[in-house]
Amino acid sequence: MDVYSPKKRSDVMRSIRSRDTAPEVALRKALFRLGYRYRLHVKSLPGKPDIVLPKYRVIVDVRGCFWHGHDCGDGHIPETRREYWSPKISGNMARDRNHEERLSKLGWKVLVVWGCECTPTRIGGTVGKISAVLRETLAVS
Ligand SMILES: [Zn+2]
């Protein structure tokens, strides 16, 4: 059972949607502080990826947990109107997979970061992991 009334639920969903970009902003600020330079929302690449680091040929794809079906608390689909949300979310997930495949065929490494990994308490660790991958990428190339 959904714990929210339909009205409250739609408010919650709207706030999740508008917050969707907050993790991305937090993440790119943190990367910038570490000296990484990137391009944003590159239209010429499949899926118009959020954060592109051309020097490393790495893409950081920041996904909102709810809209992209993350297996975490924020990604939980409410019981009520499940038939409404499920197809939208599976559609997003299928698109994500498709973009990821096309990008990797083009020689890009795609790092998926979830919204819940960009909270103030977790973002440090997340950026640390990205940074480690980037250093490794330069070392092998
Ligand atoms: Zn999540």
Short mmCIF file of C-alpha atoms and ligand atoms in Angstrom, two decimals:
data_model
loop_
_atom_site.label_atom_id
_atom_site.label_comp_id
_atom_site.label_asym_id
_atom_site.label_seq_id
_atom_site.Cartn_x
_atom_site.Cartn_y
_atom_site.Cartn_z
CA MET A 1 0.00 0.00 0.00
CA ASP A 2 1.14 3.51 -0.77
CA VAL A 3 1.77 5.50 2.38
CA TYR A 4 0.84 8.74 0.66
CA SER A 5 -2.49 10.09 -0.51
CA PRO A 6 -2.65 10.57 -4.30
CA LYS A 7 -2.23 14.32 -3.89
CA LYS A 8 0.74 13.95 -1.57
CA ARG A 9 2.21 11.25 -3.83
CA SER A 10 2.12 13.51 -6.85
CA ASP A 11 3.84 16.26 -4.82
CA VAL A 12 6.51 13.78 -3.76
CA MET A 13 7.02 12.62 -7.35
CA ARG A 14 7.27 16.17 -8.59
CA SER A 15 9.86 17.03 -5.98
CA ILE A 16 11.85 13.92 -6.91
CA ARG A 17 11.77 14.94 -10.54
CA SER A 18 12.85 18.52 -9.90
CA ARG A 19 15.57 17.31 -7.55
CA ASP A 20 16.82 15.00 -10.27
CA THR A 21 19.45 17.45 -11.41
CA ALA A 22 20.69 18.31 -7.90
CA PRO A 23 22.91 15.19 -7.66
CA GLU A 24 24.41 16.01 -11.03
CA VAL A 25 25.23 19.57 -9.99
CA ALA A 26 26.75 18.38 -6.71
CA LEU A 27 28.84 15.82 -8.54
CA ARG A 28 30.21 18.10 -11.21
CA LYS A 29 31.12 20.77 -8.65
CA ALA A 30 33.04 18.16 -6.69
CA LEU A 31 34.84 16.97 -9.84
CA PHE A 32 35.65 20.53 -10.83
CA ARG A 33 37.18 21.20 -7.40
CA LEU A 34 39.50 18.26 -8.00
CA GLY A 35 40.65 19.87 -11.24
CA TYR A 36 38.68 17.75 -13.69
CA ARG A 37 37.33 19.53 -16.74
CA TYR A 38 34.32 18.28 -18.62
CA ARG A 39 31.66 19.12 -21.14
CA LEU A 40 27.99 19.03 -20.21
CA HIS A 41 25.00 17.51 -22.01
CA VAL A 42 26.89 16.74 -25.20
CA LYS A 43 24.26 16.67 -27.94
CA SER A 44 26.41 14.84 -30.47
CA LEU A 45 26.64 11.70 -28.29
CA PRO A 46 23.90 9.07 -27.76
CA GLY A 47 21.62 10.06 -24.89
CA LYS A 48 23.13 13.56 -24.60
CA PRO A 49 25.27 12.46 -21.64
CA ASP A 50 25.42 14.71 -18.56
CA ILE A 51 29.12 14.86 -17.86
CA VAL A 52 31.71 14.10 -20.53
CA LEU A 53 35.45 14.00 -19.86
CA PRO A 54 36.98 13.95 -23.35
CA LYS A 55 40.57 13.71 -22.14
CA TYR A 56 39.78 10.38 -20.46
CA ARG A 57 37.11 9.28 -22.89
CA VAL A 58 34.89 8.78 -19.88
CA ILE A 59 31.25 9.66 -19.42
CA VAL A 60 29.61 10.08 -16.04
CA ASP A 61 25.93 9.29 -16.29
CA VAL A 62 24.03 10.61 -13.28
CA ARG A 63 20.73 8.79 -12.89
CA GLY A 64 17.83 9.76 -10.68
CA CYS A 65 16.98 6.69 -8.58
CA PHE A 66 13.25 6.86 -9.10
CA TRP A 67 13.11 7.63 -12.81
CA HIS A 68 15.84 5.18 -13.74
CA GLY A 69 14.79 2.30 -11.51
CA HIS A 70 17.61 2.07 -9.00
CA ASP A 71 17.38 -0.84 -6.58
CA CYS A 72 17.36 1.41 -3.49
CA GLY A 73 14.83 3.12 -1.22
CA ASP A 74 14.43 6.13 -3.53
CA GLY A 75 13.90 3.89 -6.53
CA HIS A 76 10.95 2.09 -4.99
CA ILE A 77 7.83 2.18 -7.17
CA PRO A 78 4.67 3.01 -5.18
CA GLU A 79 2.08 0.24 -5.11
CA THR A 80 -0.71 2.53 -6.19
CA ARG A 81 -0.52 3.45 -9.85
CA ARG A 82 2.25 0.93 -10.32
CA GLU A 83 0.79 0.28 -13.78
CA TYR A 84 1.34 3.98 -14.47
CA TRP A 85 4.93 4.28 -13.24
CA SER A 86 6.33 0.90 -14.24
CA PRO A 87 6.23 1.33 -18.05
CA LYS A 88 7.75 4.80 -17.80
CA ILE A 89 10.56 3.57 -15.62
CA SER A 90 11.24 0.43 -17.67
CA GLY A 91 11.24 2.64 -20.78
CA ASN A 92 13.90 4.85 -19.20
CA MET A 93 15.95 1.82 -18.19
CA ALA A 94 15.81 0.37 -21.72
CA ARG A 95 16.90 3.73 -23.14
CA ASP A 96 19.74 3.92 -20.63
CA ARG A 97 21.00 0.48 -21.68
CA ASN A 98 20.76 1.40 -25.33
CA HIS A 99 22.74 4.63 -24.85
CA GLU A 100 25.32 2.84 -22.76
CA GLU A 101 25.88 0.21 -25.46
CA ARG A 102 26.17 2.77 -28.21
CA LEU A 103 28.60 4.87 -26.19
CA SER A 104 30.80 1.91 -25.39
CA LYS A 105 30.85 0.93 -29.08
CA LEU A 106 32.12 4.45 -29.75
CA GLY A 107 34.93 3.79 -27.29
CA TRP A 108 33.57 5.63 -24.27
CA LYS A 109 33.70 4.24 -20.77
CA VAL A 110 30.41 4.95 -19.01
CA LEU A 111 30.38 5.39 -15.24
CA VAL A 112 26.88 5.24 -13.82
CA VAL A 113 26.31 7.28 -10.69
CA TRP A 114 22.99 7.11 -8.86
CA GLY A 115 21.27 10.04 -7.20
CA CYS A 116 21.53 8.35 -3.80
CA GLU A 117 25.32 8.26 -4.22
CA CYS A 118 25.43 12.06 -4.42
CA THR A 119 24.00 12.92 -1.02
CA PRO A 120 26.25 15.12 1.14
CA THR A 121 27.34 12.09 3.18
CA ARG A 122 28.11 9.85 0.20
CA ILE A 123 29.39 12.21 -2.46
CA GLY A 124 32.98 12.22 -1.18
CA GLY A 125 33.24 8.46 -1.64
CA THR A 126 31.56 8.60 -5.03
CA VAL A 127 33.93 11.24 -6.34
CA GLY A 128 36.86 9.29 -4.92
CA LYS A 129 35.81 6.23 -6.95
CA ILE A 130 35.40 8.26 -10.15
CA SER A 131 38.74 9.89 -9.60
CA ALA A 132 40.40 6.49 -9.16
CA VAL A 133 38.93 5.28 -12.48
CA LEU A 134 40.08 8.44 -14.24
CA ARG A 135 43.63 8.14 -12.92
CA GLU A 136 43.74 4.52 -14.01
CA THR A 137 42.39 5.42 -17.47
CA LEU A 138 45.22 7.88 -18.01
CA ALA A 139 47.79 5.44 -16.69
CA VAL A 140 46.89 2.72 -19.20
CA SER A 141 46.41 4.93 -22.24
ZN ZN B 1 19.51 4.96 -5.46
#
